[in-house]
Coordinates of C-alpha atoms in Angstrom, one line a residue:
Chain Q
X1 CA 157.8 23.6 27.9
X2 CA 160.1 20.7 26.6
X3 CA 159.6 18.6 23.8
X4 CA 159.6 14.5 24.1
X5 CA 163.4 14.5 23.1
X6 CA 164.4 17.5 25.3
X7 CA 162.6 16.2 28.2
X8 CA 164.6 12.9 27.6
X9 CA 167.8 14.8 27.3
X10 CA 167.3 17.0 30.0
X11 CA 166.6 14.2 32.4
X12 CA 169.9 12.2 31.3
X13 CA 171.7 15.6 32.0
X14 CA 170.0 16.5 35.2
X15 CA 170.7 13.0 36.7
X16 CA 174.6 13.8 36.1
X17 CA 174.5 17.0 37.1
X18 CA 172.0 17.6 40.1
X19 CA 172.0 15.5 43.4
X20 CA 168.7 13.7 42.8
X21 CA 165.5 13.9 44.9
X22 CA 166.6 17.2 46.3
X23 CA 165.5 20.7 45.6
X24 CA 165.7 24.0 47.3
X25 CA 162.8 26.8 47.5
X26 CA 163.3 30.3 48.8
X27 CA 160.7 32.7 50.6
X28 CA 162.3 36.0 50.5
X29 CA 160.2 38.5 52.3
X30 CA 160.6 42.2 51.5
X31 CA 160.3 45.1 54.0
X32 CA 160.0 48.7 53.0
X33 CA 158.3 51.5 55.0
X34 CA 155.8 49.7 56.5
X35 CA 155.1 47.2 53.8
X36 CA 155.4 43.3 53.7
X37 CA 156.0 41.4 50.5
X38 CA 157.3 38.2 49.0
X39 CA 159.1 37.5 46.0
X40 CA 157.4 35.2 43.6
X41 CA 158.1 34.0 39.9
X42 CA 155.8 33.3 37.0
X43 CA 157.1 30.6 34.5
X44 CA 156.5 31.1 30.7
X45 CA 153.7 29.1 29.5
X46 CA 152.2 28.4 32.9
X47 CA 149.5 30.2 34.8
X48 CA 150.4 29.5 38.2
X49 CA 153.0 31.4 40.4
X50 CA 156.3 29.9 42.0
X51 CA 158.5 30.6 45.0
X52 CA 162.5 30.9 43.2
X53 CA 163.8 27.3 43.5
X54 CA 166.0 24.6 41.9
X55 CA 168.5 21.9 42.5
X56 CA 171.8 21.1 44.3
X57 CA 174.9 20.2 42.5
X58 CA 176.5 16.9 43.3
X59 CA 179.2 18.3 45.5
X60 CA 177.5 21.8 46.7
X61 CA 176.9 22.9 50.2
X62 CA 173.2 23.4 50.7
X63 CA 173.6 27.1 51.8
X64 CA 175.7 27.7 48.9
X65 CA 173.0 26.2 46.4
X66 CA 170.3 28.2 47.9
X67 CA 172.2 31.4 47.3
X68 CA 173.3 30.3 43.7
X69 CA 169.4 29.3 42.9
X70 CA 168.4 32.7 44.4
X71 CA 170.7 34.7 42.2
X72 CA 170.2 32.7 39.1
X73 CA 166.5 33.0 39.2
X74 CA 166.1 36.4 40.5
X75 CA 169.5 38.2 40.3
X76 CA 169.5 38.9 43.9
X77 CA 173.0 38.6 45.5
X78 CA 174.2 38.5 48.9
X79 CA 170.8 37.6 50.6
X80 CA 171.0 36.3 54.2
X81 CA 168.9 32.9 53.7
X82 CA 168.4 30.6 56.4
X83 CA 167.2 27.1 56.5
X84 CA 163.7 26.6 58.1
X85 CA 162.0 23.4 57.2
X86 CA 161.9 20.3 54.9
X87 CA 158.8 19.4 52.9
X88 CA 158.6 15.9 51.9
X89 CA 155.2 14.8 51.4
X90 CA 155.3 12.2 48.6
X91 CA 152.4 13.6 46.9
X92 CA 153.9 17.1 46.7
X93 CA 155.9 16.4 43.5
X94 CA 152.7 14.8 41.9
X95 CA 151.4 17.8 40.1
X96 CA 154.7 18.8 38.7
X97 CA 154.8 15.7 36.7
X98 CA 151.3 16.4 35.2
X99 CA 152.6 18.9 32.4
X100 CA 154.7 16.0 31.1
X101 CA 152.5 13.1 32.2
X102 CA 152.7 10.2 29.8
X103 CA 155.0 12.2 27.3
X104 CA 157.9 9.8 28.1
X105 CA 158.5 6.8 30.5
X106 CA 158.9 8.0 34.3
X107 CA 162.4 6.8 34.4
X108 CA 163.0 9.4 31.5
X109 CA 161.3 12.2 33.1
X110 CA 163.4 14.0 35.6
X111 CA 160.2 15.8 37.0
X112 CA 158.4 12.4 37.9
X113 CA 160.8 11.6 40.4
X114 CA 160.2 12.3 44.3
X115 CA 161.7 15.5 45.3
X116 CA 162.3 16.7 49.0
X117 CA 162.7 20.2 49.2
X118 CA 164.4 22.3 51.6
X119 CA 162.9 25.8 52.5
X120 CA 165.1 28.6 53.1
X121 CA 163.9 32.2 53.9
X122 CA 165.2 35.7 54.2
X123 CA 163.9 39.1 55.2
X124 CA 165.3 41.9 53.0
X125 CA 164.9 45.5 52.4
X126 CA 162.9 45.5 49.0
X127 CA 163.5 48.9 48.1
X128 CA 167.3 47.9 47.6
X129 CA 166.8 44.6 46.1
X130 CA 165.3 44.7 42.4
X131 CA 164.8 41.3 41.0
X132 CA 165.0 40.2 37.2
X133 CA 163.6 37.1 36.1
X134 CA 165.7 34.2 34.7
X135 CA 165.1 32.8 31.1
X136 CA 162.7 30.2 32.2
X137 CA 160.4 32.8 33.8
X138 CA 158.3 35.8 32.4
X139 CA 157.9 37.7 35.6
X140 CA 159.6 38.0 38.9
X141 CA 157.8 40.6 41.2
X142 CA 157.2 41.5 44.9
X143 CA 153.8 40.7 45.6
X144 CA 152.0 42.1 49.0
X145 CA 151.3 39.3 51.4
X146 CA 147.7 39.7 51.5
X147 CA 147.4 39.6 47.6
X148 CA 149.6 36.4 47.0
X149 CA 147.8 34.3 44.2
X150 CA 147.4 30.5 44.1
X151 CA 150.7 29.1 44.2
X152 CA 152.2 26.1 42.5
X153 CA 152.7 22.7 44.2
X154 CA 153.1 23.1 47.8
X155 CA 154.6 26.7 47.8
X156 CA 151.7 28.0 49.6
X157 CA 152.3 25.7 52.4
X158 CA 156.1 26.7 52.1
X159 CA 155.2 30.4 52.3
X160 CA 152.8 30.0 55.2
X161 CA 155.3 28.1 57.1
X162 CA 158.1 30.6 56.6
X163 CA 155.8 33.3 57.9
X164 CA 155.1 31.4 61.1
X165 CA 159.0 30.7 61.5
X166 CA 159.7 34.4 61.0
X167 CA 157.0 35.7 63.5
X168 CA 158.0 33.0 66.1
X169 CA 161.7 34.1 65.7
X170 CA 160.8 37.7 66.8
X171 CA 160.7 36.2 70.3
X172 CA 164.0 34.8 70.4
X173 CA 166.3 36.2 67.8
X174 CA 167.0 40.0 67.0
X175 CA 165.9 41.3 63.6
X176 CA 166.0 44.7 61.9
X177 CA 169.6 45.1 61.0
X178 CA 169.8 46.1 57.2
X179 CA 166.2 47.0 57.4
X180 CA 166.3 49.9 59.5
X181 CA 168.3 53.0 58.8
X182 CA 171.3 53.6 60.9
X183 CA 169.2 55.4 63.5
X184 CA 165.9 55.0 64.0
X185 CA 163.0 55.9 66.6
X186 CA 161.2 53.3 68.8
X187 CA 157.9 54.0 66.7
X188 CA 159.9 53.1 63.5
X189 CA 161.1 49.9 65.0
X190 CA 157.9 49.1 66.4
X191 CA 156.4 49.4 62.8
X192 CA 158.7 46.5 61.7
X193 CA 157.6 44.2 64.3
X194 CA 153.5 45.1 63.5
X195 CA 154.0 44.6 60.0
X196 CA 155.7 41.0 60.3
X197 CA 153.3 40.3 63.1
X198 CA 150.2 41.8 61.0
X199 CA 149.1 43.5 64.3
X200 CA 149.2 46.6 66.4
X201 CA 151.3 46.5 69.7
X202 CA 151.0 48.4 73.0
X203 CA 153.6 51.2 72.8
X204 CA 155.0 50.6 76.4
X205 CA 155.0 47.0 76.2
X206 CA 156.9 47.2 73.0
X207 CA 159.8 49.6 74.4
X208 CA 160.0 47.6 77.6
X209 CA 160.3 44.2 75.7
X210 CA 162.7 45.6 73.3
X211 CA 165.1 47.5 75.6
X212 CA 165.1 44.2 77.7
X213 CA 167.0 42.6 74.8
X214 CA 169.9 44.7 75.3
X215 CA 170.6 45.1 71.7
X216 CA 170.2 48.9 71.2
X217 CA 172.2 51.9 71.8
X218 CA 170.3 55.4 72.8
X219 CA 171.9 58.1 71.2
X220 CA 172.2 61.3 73.5
X221 CA 171.0 63.6 70.9
X222 CA 167.1 63.3 69.9
X223 CA 166.3 63.8 66.3
X224 CA 166.7 67.4 64.9
X225 CA 163.5 68.8 63.4
X226 CA 160.2 70.9 64.2
X227 CA 158.7 68.8 66.6
X228 CA 158.1 70.1 70.0
X229 CA 159.4 66.9 72.0
X230 CA 161.9 65.4 69.6
X231 CA 162.0 61.4 69.8
X232 CA 165.2 59.7 71.1
X233 CA 167.3 57.8 68.3
X234 CA 168.5 54.4 68.6
X235 CA 170.9 52.1 66.7
X236 CA 171.6 48.5 66.9
X237 CA 174.7 47.7 69.2
X238 CA 176.1 45.2 66.7
X239 CA 178.5 43.3 68.9
X240 CA 175.3 42.6 71.3
X241 CA 173.1 41.9 68.4
X242 CA 175.7 39.4 66.6
X243 CA 175.7 37.5 70.0
X244 CA 172.0 37.5 70.2
X245 CA 171.9 36.0 66.8
X246 CA 174.0 33.0 68.2
X247 CA 172.7 32.6 71.7
X248 CA 169.2 33.8 71.5
X249 CA 168.0 37.2 73.1
X250 CA 168.8 38.1 76.6
X251 CA 165.2 38.4 77.5
X252 CA 165.1 34.3 77.4
X253 CA 166.1 32.1 80.2
Chain P
X1 CA 180.1 -5.5 58.5
X2 CA 179.6 -6.6 54.8
X3 CA 181.6 -9.0 52.7
X4 CA 182.1 -7.6 49.2
X5 CA 179.3 -9.7 47.6
X6 CA 176.8 -8.4 50.6
X7 CA 178.0 -4.9 50.0
X8 CA 177.2 -5.3 46.2
X9 CA 173.7 -6.9 47.2
X10 CA 173.0 -4.5 49.9
X11 CA 173.4 -1.4 47.7
X12 CA 171.3 -2.8 44.7
X13 CA 168.5 -3.7 47.1
X14 CA 168.7 -0.4 48.9
X15 CA 168.6 1.6 45.5
X16 CA 165.4 -0.3 45.0
X17 CA 164.1 0.3 48.5
X18 CA 165.1 3.5 49.9
X19 CA 164.8 7.2 48.7
X20 CA 168.6 8.0 47.3
X21 CA 170.4 10.7 49.1
X22 CA 168.2 11.0 52.1
X23 CA 168.6 9.8 55.7
X24 CA 167.1 10.6 58.9
X25 CA 168.9 11.1 62.6
X26 CA 167.1 11.3 65.8
X27 CA 168.2 13.1 68.8
X28 CA 166.2 11.7 71.8
X29 CA 166.7 13.8 74.9
X30 CA 165.7 11.8 78.0
X31 CA 164.6 13.7 81.1
X32 CA 164.0 12.4 84.6
X33 CA 164.2 13.9 88.0
X34 CA 166.8 16.6 87.4
X35 CA 168.9 14.5 84.9
X36 CA 169.4 15.2 81.1
X37 CA 170.6 12.2 78.9
X38 CA 170.7 11.6 75.1
X39 CA 170.0 8.1 73.3
X40 CA 173.2 6.6 71.6
X41 CA 173.8 3.4 69.6
X42 CA 177.1 1.3 69.3
X43 CA 177.3 -0.7 66.1
X44 CA 178.8 -4.2 66.2
X45 CA 182.3 -4.2 65.0
X46 CA 182.8 -0.3 65.5
X47 CA 184.3 1.5 68.1
X48 CA 182.1 4.7 67.8
X49 CA 178.8 5.6 68.8
X50 CA 175.9 6.7 66.7
X51 CA 172.7 8.6 66.9
X52 CA 169.9 6.4 65.9
X53 CA 169.2 6.8 62.2
X54 CA 168.3 5.2 58.8
X55 CA 166.6 5.9 55.6
X56 CA 163.2 6.8 53.8
X57 CA 161.0 4.3 52.0
X58 CA 160.4 5.5 48.4
X59 CA 157.0 6.7 49.2
X60 CA 157.1 7.3 52.8
X61 CA 156.3 10.4 54.6
X62 CA 159.4 12.0 56.5
X63 CA 157.7 12.0 59.8
X64 CA 156.6 8.5 59.5
X65 CA 159.9 7.3 58.4
X66 CA 161.5 9.3 61.6
X67 CA 159.5 7.3 63.9
X68 CA 159.7 4.1 62.1
X69 CA 163.6 4.4 62.3
X70 CA 163.4 5.3 66.1
X71 CA 161.0 2.3 66.9
X72 CA 163.2 -0.1 64.6
X73 CA 166.6 1.0 66.1
X74 CA 165.7 1.4 69.8
X75 CA 162.2 -0.2 70.2
X76 CA 160.7 3.1 71.4
X77 CA 157.4 3.9 69.9
X78 CA 155.1 7.0 70.1
X79 CA 157.7 9.5 70.4
X80 CA 156.7 13.1 69.5
X81 CA 159.9 13.8 67.0
X82 CA 160.2 17.1 65.5
X83 CA 162.3 18.0 62.7
X84 CA 164.9 20.7 63.6
X85 CA 167.7 20.9 60.8
X86 CA 169.2 19.6 57.4
X87 CA 172.8 18.5 57.4
X88 CA 174.2 18.6 54.1
X89 CA 177.8 19.1 54.1
X90 CA 179.3 17.1 50.8
X91 CA 182.2 16.1 53.2
X92 CA 179.9 14.5 56.2
X93 CA 179.2 11.2 54.1
X94 CA 183.0 10.7 53.6
X95 CA 184.2 8.9 56.7
X96 CA 181.1 6.5 56.3
X97 CA 182.7 5.2 53.0
X98 CA 186.2 4.3 55.0
X99 CA 185.1 1.2 56.2
X100 CA 184.2 0.0 52.8
X101 CA 186.8 2.0 50.9
X102 CA 188.1 0.4 48.0
X103 CA 186.2 -2.9 48.5
X104 CA 183.9 -2.2 45.5
X105 CA 183.7 0.4 42.9
X106 CA 181.9 3.6 44.5
X107 CA 178.8 2.9 42.3
X108 CA 178.3 -0.6 44.0
X109 CA 178.6 1.1 47.3
X110 CA 175.4 2.5 48.7
X111 CA 177.5 4.2 51.7
X112 CA 179.8 6.0 49.0
X113 CA 176.8 8.1 47.8
X114 CA 176.2 11.6 49.4
X115 CA 173.6 11.9 51.9
X116 CA 171.7 14.8 53.1
X117 CA 170.3 13.7 56.7
X118 CA 167.1 15.4 58.3
X119 CA 167.7 15.8 61.9
X120 CA 164.5 15.0 64.3
X121 CA 164.4 15.6 68.1
X122 CA 162.3 14.7 70.9
X123 CA 162.3 15.0 74.9
X124 CA 160.8 12.1 76.7
X125 CA 160.5 10.9 80.1
X126 CA 163.5 8.4 80.0
X127 CA 162.2 6.6 83.1
X128 CA 159.0 5.3 80.9
X129 CA 161.2 4.6 77.8
X130 CA 163.5 1.4 78.0
X131 CA 165.2 1.2 74.7
X132 CA 166.5 -2.0 73.2
X133 CA 169.1 -2.4 70.4
X134 CA 168.4 -3.6 66.7
X135 CA 170.2 -6.6 65.2
X136 CA 173.1 -4.1 64.0
X137 CA 173.8 -2.7 67.2
X138 CA 175.6 -4.1 70.4
X139 CA 174.4 -1.3 72.5
X140 CA 171.4 1.5 72.8
X141 CA 171.7 3.2 76.0
X142 CA 170.7 6.7 77.7
X143 CA 174.1 8.6 78.2
X144 CA 174.6 11.6 80.3
X145 CA 174.9 14.8 78.2
X146 CA 178.2 15.8 79.9
X147 CA 179.5 12.2 79.3
X148 CA 178.8 11.8 75.5
X149 CA 181.7 10.2 73.8
X150 CA 183.0 11.0 70.3
X151 CA 180.5 10.5 67.9
X152 CA 180.5 9.1 64.2
X153 CA 180.3 11.2 61.4
X154 CA 178.7 14.8 62.0
X155 CA 176.7 13.4 64.7
X156 CA 178.4 15.4 67.3
X157 CA 177.3 18.6 65.5
X158 CA 173.5 17.3 65.0
X159 CA 173.5 16.6 68.8
X160 CA 174.6 20.2 69.7
X161 CA 172.3 21.7 67.4
X162 CA 169.5 19.8 68.7
X163 CA 170.3 20.9 72.1
X164 CA 170.5 24.3 70.9
X165 CA 167.2 24.3 69.1
X166 CA 165.9 22.8 72.4
X167 CA 167.1 25.7 74.5
X168 CA 165.8 28.4 72.1
X169 CA 162.3 26.7 72.0
X170 CA 162.0 27.2 75.7
X171 CA 161.5 30.9 74.7
X172 CA 158.5 30.4 72.5
X173 CA 157.0 27.2 72.9
X174 CA 155.4 25.3 76.0
X175 CA 157.2 22.3 77.3
X176 CA 156.9 19.7 80.0
X177 CA 153.8 17.8 79.4
X178 CA 154.7 14.0 79.3
X179 CA 157.6 15.0 81.4
X180 CA 155.8 16.4 84.7
X181 CA 153.5 14.5 86.9
X182 CA 149.9 15.4 86.7
X183 CA 150.2 18.0 89.4
X184 CA 153.7 19.7 90.5
X185 CA 155.0 22.6 92.2
X186 CA 156.7 25.6 90.9
X187 CA 160.2 24.6 92.0
X188 CA 159.8 21.1 90.2
X189 CA 159.0 22.8 86.9
X190 CA 161.9 25.2 87.4
X191 CA 164.2 22.2 87.8
X192 CA 163.0 21.1 84.3
X193 CA 164.1 24.4 82.7
X194 CA 167.2 24.5 84.6
X195 CA 168.4 21.1 83.7
X196 CA 167.7 21.8 79.7
X197 CA 169.4 25.0 80.1
X198 CA 172.4 23.8 82.2
X199 CA 172.1 26.6 84.5
X200 CA 170.3 27.9 87.6
X201 CA 167.3 30.4 87.1
X202 CA 166.1 32.9 89.7
X203 CA 163.2 31.7 91.5
X204 CA 161.0 35.2 91.3
X205 CA 161.9 35.7 87.6
X206 CA 161.0 32.3 86.8
X207 CA 157.5 32.3 88.3
X208 CA 156.9 35.6 86.9
X209 CA 157.7 34.5 83.4
X210 CA 156.2 31.1 83.5
X211 CA 152.8 32.4 84.7
X212 CA 153.0 35.1 82.2
X213 CA 152.9 32.1 79.5
X214 CA 149.2 31.4 80.7
X215 CA 149.5 27.7 80.3
X216 CA 149.3 26.6 84.0
X217 CA 146.2 25.9 86.1
X218 CA 146.9 26.5 90.2
X219 CA 145.1 23.9 92.5
X220 CA 143.2 25.4 95.3
X221 CA 144.6 22.9 97.4
X222 CA 148.4 23.0 98.4
X223 CA 150.1 19.8 98.6
X224 CA 149.7 17.5 101.7
X225 CA 152.3 16.6 103.9
X226 CA 154.5 17.7 107.0
X227 CA 155.9 20.9 105.6
X228 CA 155.1 24.1 107.6
X229 CA 154.4 26.0 104.5
X230 CA 152.8 23.6 101.9
X231 CA 153.5 24.6 98.3
X232 CA 151.0 25.4 95.5
X233 CA 150.4 22.6 93.0
X234 CA 150.1 23.5 89.3
X235 CA 149.0 21.4 86.4
X236 CA 149.3 22.2 82.5
X237 CA 145.8 23.9 81.0
X238 CA 145.9 21.3 78.1
X239 CA 143.6 23.6 75.8
X240 CA 146.0 26.5 76.4
X241 CA 149.2 24.2 76.1
X242 CA 148.1 22.9 72.5
X243 CA 147.2 26.4 71.5
X244 CA 150.5 27.8 72.6
X245 CA 152.5 24.6 70.6
X246 CA 150.5 26.1 67.5
X247 CA 150.7 30.0 68.2
X248 CA 153.9 30.1 70.2
X249 CA 153.7 31.5 73.9
X250 CA 151.4 34.2 75.2
X251 CA 154.4 36.2 76.5
X252 CA 155.6 36.6 72.8
X253 CA 154.4 39.6 70.7

């Protein structure tokens, strides 16, 4: 928490350094072995939790800013973040000013200005990504989706919108590379979809639809092991996968 | 085109009135009887064409601003505009300053600041929507997609991205209400999809997929007329259509 002088100084510096009125918030979903989680920060001296967020340098690309912000606040690097929605309700910045309300004039309070925030999201293997909080935060943790606490500002709405986007994208974009092992069985891939959708899927329908996407290779050798009927192993056909990321899935029109 | 004094005055007023660094650009696709077009403006004294765009009032909702801008610049009202992407390359604002380059200091030139633009798009029946240019523009016309001229700034890229989004959305959201007559035949609806996608679709596959969406009612009475085998008539089931707009199509996961 800033003192009056610190807030005035911060405001002056921030106006020079950052593109005014723009912020970025990141929704990072973590998946591992059938669990879906989201990355949350808890600021020092504040009760509420936040999505990792920050500002854009005067001459910085938005995608670059999103990755820098995520790295600075959580230590996570090389995350494939995608823009999904802009949140610009004039009322959304209001609660942010409460903490410093009346301490200085609005013109001397960076946090009293209106911010349009650009939402970015990613889906990563959270087993391989160990977040570390920055100096402003006392905690940075993976939180189970069903156990997300009340979030600050409109971050609850941003999280909900990101989850909605992720679920819709299962219908037209490939998913799972970097989340699945090199080779996987059909039930293992189905589990990824079920976890994101939060519901069970029919085994036959799943297999039929996912094969129609034409992004999988089937290995000629079933998985070795003691099972009587060993399951087939699949891997992503990276060339077709990349193409589908650009054009949409082959099951489309 | 502004004089030096006008530019300085405009900058001062604009800084007070608008949210700095934010703009909105609208891609309005028009469809009617198998033709797809896009709405373009031509500014007075400029050779190039633009998408209809503008700025956001200090305390205005983004969606409200998008509709106001479209109405002010083209006279079109009650258009269902949807946000689809933010364009924020620091270099994107550069050509905008060329016209006024060196006329005044950058700090006195509103157009010399960096703008992040929020892209909105809509698909309307262009037969029912007759645009009128505002005072700044000498023309506001529907242009065939294949005949779009070089656009100013990054507006060509914005148009391309909007079309990409529209095509992907055919896979997970319903489309066609307000574009089709109350009752229509299957080939008529197929024509809408083919026009947007820019390609022919297989008749049987189209029928199977569109019926699986479960958003159509089939009339018990075929269309009257001289044809030997009269085609069935369909209409949208509005309740299911609205639900699919929220949840995605039933053909999804």
